[in-house]
Coordinates of C-alpha atoms and ligand atoms in Angstrom, one line a residue:
M1 CA 106.9 100.9 71.1
R2 CA 104.8 104.1 70.7
V3 CA 102.9 104.9 73.8
I4 CA 100.1 107.4 73.1
A5 CA 98.2 109.1 75.9
V6 CA 94.7 110.1 74.6
M7 CA 94.1 113.1 76.9
N8 CA 91.8 116.0 77.6
Q9 CA 90.6 117.0 81.0
K10 CA 87.2 117.6 79.6
G11 CA 84.7 114.7 79.6
G12 CA 82.7 113.8 76.6
V13 CA 85.1 115.0 73.9
G14 CA 85.8 111.5 72.4
K15 CA 88.8 110.2 74.3
T16 CA 87.3 106.7 74.9
T17 CA 85.7 106.4 71.5
S18 CA 89.0 107.3 69.9
S19 CA 91.1 105.1 72.1
V20 CA 89.0 102.1 71.5
N21 CA 88.6 102.5 67.8
I22 CA 92.2 103.6 67.1
A23 CA 93.4 100.5 69.1
A24 CA 91.0 98.3 67.2
G25 CA 91.9 99.9 63.8
L26 CA 95.7 99.5 64.4
A27 CA 95.2 95.8 65.5
R28 CA 93.2 95.2 62.3
A29 CA 96.2 96.7 60.4
G30 CA 98.4 94.0 61.9
R31 CA 100.0 96.1 64.7
R32 CA 100.2 94.6 68.2
V33 CA 98.3 97.0 70.4
C34 CA 97.6 97.2 74.1
L35 CA 94.8 99.5 75.3
I36 CA 95.2 100.7 78.9
D37 CA 92.1 102.0 80.5
L38 CA 93.1 104.6 83.1
D39 CA 89.6 105.9 83.8
P40 CA 87.9 104.6 86.9
Q41 CA 84.6 104.7 85.0
A42 CA 86.1 101.9 82.9
H43 CA 84.3 103.0 79.7
S44 CA 86.8 101.6 77.3
S45 CA 86.9 98.3 79.2
I46 CA 83.1 98.0 79.1
H47 CA 83.1 99.2 75.4
L48 CA 85.2 96.1 74.6
G49 CA 83.1 93.8 76.7
L50 CA 85.0 93.6 80.0
E51 CA 83.2 94.3 83.2
A52 CA 86.4 94.5 85.2
T53 CA 85.0 94.6 88.7
G54 CA 86.6 92.0 91.0
K55 CA 89.0 90.9 88.3
D56 CA 92.6 91.9 87.6
S57 CA 92.7 95.5 86.6
I58 CA 95.2 98.3 86.2
Y59 CA 94.4 99.3 89.8
Q60 CA 96.6 96.4 90.9
I61 CA 99.5 98.0 89.1
F62 CA 99.1 101.3 91.0
A63 CA 98.6 99.3 94.3
G64 CA 101.9 97.6 93.6
A65 CA 100.1 94.2 93.8
K66 CA 100.7 92.8 90.3
A67 CA 102.9 93.1 87.3
F68 CA 101.6 94.5 84.0
N69 CA 101.7 91.2 82.3
D70 CA 99.4 89.7 84.9
V71 CA 96.6 92.2 84.3
R72 CA 96.6 92.7 80.6
Q73 CA 94.6 90.2 78.6
M74 CA 94.2 89.4 74.9
I75 CA 90.7 90.1 73.7
S76 CA 91.1 89.6 69.9
S77 CA 93.7 89.2 67.3
N78 CA 96.6 91.6 68.0
L79 CA 94.6 93.4 70.7
W80 CA 95.1 93.4 74.4
I81 CA 93.5 95.4 77.1
A82 CA 94.5 96.3 80.7
P83 CA 91.0 97.0 82.1
A84 CA 90.0 99.6 84.7
D85 CA 87.6 99.2 87.5
L86 CA 86.1 101.5 90.1
D87 CA 88.8 100.8 92.6
L88 CA 91.0 102.9 90.4
A89 CA 89.2 106.0 91.8
A90 CA 91.1 105.3 95.1
T91 CA 94.5 105.6 93.3
E92 CA 94.5 109.4 93.4
L93 CA 94.3 109.3 97.2
E94 CA 96.4 106.3 97.8
L95 CA 99.3 107.7 95.8
V96 CA 99.1 111.2 97.1
D97 CA 102.2 111.0 99.3
A98 CA 103.9 108.0 97.7
P99 CA 107.5 108.7 96.5
G100 CA 107.8 108.2 92.7
R101 CA 104.0 108.2 92.3
E102 CA 104.3 109.8 88.8
F103 CA 106.4 106.9 87.5
V104 CA 104.3 103.8 88.4
L105 CA 102.9 103.3 84.9
R106 CA 106.2 104.0 83.2
K107 CA 108.0 101.4 85.4
A108 CA 105.2 98.9 84.8
L109 CA 105.6 99.2 81.0
E110 CA 109.4 98.7 81.1
E111 CA 109.2 95.0 80.6
A112 CA 106.6 95.2 77.8
K113 CA 109.0 97.7 76.1
A114 CA 112.1 95.5 76.7
S115 CA 110.4 92.4 75.3
E116 CA 108.8 94.2 72.4
Q117 CA 105.4 92.8 73.0
F118 CA 103.5 95.7 71.5
D119 CA 103.9 98.1 68.6
Y120 CA 101.4 100.6 70.2
V121 CA 100.2 101.2 73.7
I122 CA 97.1 103.4 73.9
L123 CA 96.3 105.1 77.2
D124 CA 92.7 106.2 77.6
C125 CA 93.0 109.0 80.2
P126 CA 90.3 110.0 82.8
P127 CA 88.8 113.5 82.5
S128 CA 91.1 115.2 85.0
L129 CA 94.7 116.3 85.4
G130 CA 95.3 114.1 88.5
V131 CA 97.8 111.5 89.3
L132 CA 96.5 108.9 86.7
T133 CA 96.8 111.4 83.9
I134 CA 100.3 112.5 85.1
N135 CA 101.2 108.8 85.1
A136 CA 100.0 108.5 81.5
L137 CA 102.0 111.6 80.5
T138 CA 105.1 110.3 82.2
A139 CA 104.8 106.9 80.5
A140 CA 103.9 108.2 77.1
T141 CA 106.1 109.0 74.1
E142 CA 103.4 111.2 72.7
V143 CA 100.0 112.7 73.3
F144 CA 96.8 112.8 71.2
I145 CA 94.3 115.4 72.2
P146 CA 90.7 114.8 71.1
L147 CA 88.9 118.1 70.8
Q148 CA 85.3 118.9 70.2
P149 CA 85.2 122.0 68.1
H150 CA 83.1 124.5 70.1
F151 CA 83.6 127.9 71.5
F152 CA 85.3 126.8 74.8
A153 CA 87.5 124.1 73.3
L154 CA 90.6 126.3 73.0
Q155 CA 90.3 127.7 76.6
G156 CA 90.6 124.2 78.0
L157 CA 93.4 123.4 75.6
S158 CA 95.8 125.9 77.1
K159 CA 95.5 124.4 80.6
L160 CA 96.1 121.0 79.1
L161 CA 99.1 122.1 77.2
E162 CA 100.6 123.7 80.3
T163 CA 100.3 120.4 82.0
T164 CA 102.1 118.6 79.2
A165 CA 104.8 121.3 79.3
L166 CA 105.2 120.8 83.0
V167 CA 105.5 117.0 82.7
A168 CA 107.9 117.4 79.8
R169 CA 110.1 119.7 81.9
R170 CA 110.1 117.7 85.1
L171 CA 109.4 114.1 84.3
N172 CA 109.5 113.1 80.7
R173 CA 111.8 115.1 78.5
N174 CA 110.8 113.5 75.3
L175 CA 107.1 114.0 75.6
K176 CA 105.5 115.5 72.5
V177 CA 101.9 116.4 71.7
S178 CA 101.8 114.8 68.3
G179 CA 98.3 115.1 67.2
I180 CA 95.1 117.0 67.8
L181 CA 92.0 115.1 66.7
L182 CA 88.7 116.9 65.9
C183 CA 85.9 114.7 67.2
L184 CA 82.1 115.0 67.1
F185 CA 82.7 117.2 64.0
E186 CA 79.8 118.9 62.4
T187 CA 80.8 119.1 58.8
G188 CA 80.1 122.4 57.1
T189 CA 79.2 124.4 60.2
R190 CA 80.6 127.8 60.7
L191 CA 81.6 127.1 64.2
A192 CA 83.6 124.0 63.3
T193 CA 85.5 125.9 60.6
D194 CA 86.2 128.9 62.9
V195 CA 87.5 126.7 65.8
T196 CA 89.7 124.8 63.4
D197 CA 91.2 128.0 62.0
D198 CA 91.8 129.4 65.5
L199 CA 93.5 126.1 66.5
L200 CA 95.8 126.2 63.5
R201 CA 96.7 129.8 64.1
F202 CA 97.4 129.0 67.8
L203 CA 99.7 126.2 66.9
R204 CA 101.5 128.3 64.2
N205 CA 102.2 131.0 66.8
S206 CA 103.4 128.7 69.5
D207 CA 106.8 128.7 71.1
P208 CA 109.0 126.4 69.0
Q209 CA 110.4 124.9 72.2
A210 CA 106.9 123.9 73.5
P211 CA 106.1 120.1 73.5
W212 CA 103.2 120.9 71.2
A213 CA 105.2 122.9 68.7
G214 CA 105.2 120.1 66.1
A215 CA 101.7 118.9 66.8
K216 CA 99.5 118.4 63.8
V217 CA 95.8 118.6 63.5
F218 CA 94.9 115.3 61.9
G219 CA 93.5 115.8 58.4
T220 CA 90.9 113.2 59.3
R221 CA 88.0 114.6 61.3
I222 CA 85.7 112.3 63.2
R223 CA 82.2 113.2 62.2
R224 CA 79.3 112.9 64.6
N225 CA 77.9 109.4 63.9
I226 CA 75.3 107.7 66.0
K227 CA 76.8 104.3 65.3
L228 CA 79.9 105.3 67.3
A229 CA 77.6 105.9 70.3
E230 CA 75.8 102.6 69.8
A231 CA 78.8 100.4 69.4
P232 CA 79.7 100.2 73.2
S233 CA 76.3 98.6 74.0
F234 CA 77.3 95.8 71.7
A235 CA 80.8 95.4 73.1
Q236 CA 82.2 96.0 69.7
S237 CA 84.5 98.4 68.0
I238 CA 83.0 100.4 65.1
F239 CA 84.7 98.2 62.6
E240 CA 82.8 95.2 63.9
Y241 CA 79.5 96.9 64.8
A242 CA 79.0 99.1 61.7
P243 CA 81.8 98.6 59.1
G244 CA 79.9 100.7 56.5
S245 CA 79.3 103.7 58.7
S246 CA 80.9 107.1 58.5
G247 CA 82.4 106.4 61.9
A248 CA 84.2 103.3 60.6
Q249 CA 85.3 105.3 57.6
D250 CA 86.7 108.2 59.7
Y251 CA 88.5 106.0 62.3
G252 CA 89.8 103.8 59.4
N253 CA 91.2 106.9 57.7
L254 CA 92.7 108.2 61.0
V255 CA 94.5 104.9 61.4
T256 CA 95.8 105.1 57.9
E257 CA 97.0 108.6 58.6
M258 CA 98.8 107.3 61.8
L259 CA 100.4 104.5 59.9
S260 CA 101.7 106.8 57.2
A261 CA 103.7 108.5 59.9
E262 CA 105.5 105.2 60.9
P263 CA 109.2 105.1 60.1
G264 CA 109.7 103.2 56.9
F265 CA 106.4 104.1 55.4
V266 CA 107.8 106.7 53.0
A267 CA 110.5 104.3 52.0
Q268 CA 107.9 101.7 51.2
A269 CA 105.7 104.1 49.2
A270 CA 108.6 105.4 47.2
Ligands
ADP301 P1 85.3 110.9 76.7 O1 86.1 109.6 76.9 O2 86.2 112.1 76.3 O3 84.5 111.3 77.9 P2 83.6 109.5 74.9 O4 84.4 108.9 73.8 O5 83.1 108.6 76.0 O6 84.3 110.8 75.5 O7 82.4 110.2 74.2 C1 81.3 110.9 74.9 C2 80.0 110.4 74.3 O8 79.8 110.8 73.0 C3 79.8 108.9 74.4 O9 78.5 108.6 74.6 C4 80.2 108.5 72.9 O10 79.5 107.3 72.5 C5 79.7 109.7 72.1 N1 80.5 109.9 70.9 C6 81.9 110.0 70.9 N2 82.3 110.3 69.6 C7 81.2 110.4 68.9 C8 80.9 110.7 67.5 N3 81.9 111.0 66.6 N4 79.6 110.6 67.0 C9 78.6 110.4 67.9 N5 78.8 110.1 69.2 C10 80.0 110.1 69.7
MG302 MG1 86.3 108.4 78.5

């Protein structure tokens, strides 16, 4: 079970759009996927048609009231979601002094892992480095960082990478930043090219012991595409809402790129 935290403390960089469409794309490719919405704004829940208020949500996991299997629900073939709701905003405060507060999500996922229910769990993180994001990093086997290529993108990145290093040291030894995903990409602009070059140089010059040392920048770039912004209002992934769009093409290619990294893929292709 690969557990992927889609993380960046900046808002509006494409975390939710990527979480939803990666989850939907992997499910279409036959993988069993559970998307966990860790953002109190519940954007990915709403994107997939779930207004979670008043129903079972991931909040109950953090409140210790329910087991993971009681809050996740199947929404289409191969795709499950554990929705968020606004109550989740209280979690940061409620857990502030709780012993073991960083491990709640990891513990909750143990049964799913043991029973091999899912091939992938995708964690859509909130735009902060608080206790929910720390829980995601503690439960994750890897981190994807969506990045919008503009001038300040790399500044925020170092803070974010420090946090992953801290979690890797203290809470989750195996944590790796596996992929950096360029979102809202403006093909052919000077800025996008410059930021991408800076990013590649930064990764090349990083400490080989750092959790992001092996990170790759996905070859697939997610271009700006209005259909991606429209799809949530129709409670559909991009593959349902606009299968011929550049957004569907980009997320489709990204999923193919992810699948090509699965163990066994090379053997199959050879
Ligand atoms: P985050 O979860 O990091 O806050 P979102 O995925 O919600 O970011 O994206 C922020 C806004 O940008 C949303 O309105 C979303 O629909 C839009 N958006 C995201 N990716 C794209 C894209 N590639 N092209 C056009 N709009 C996008
Ligand atoms: Mg979001």
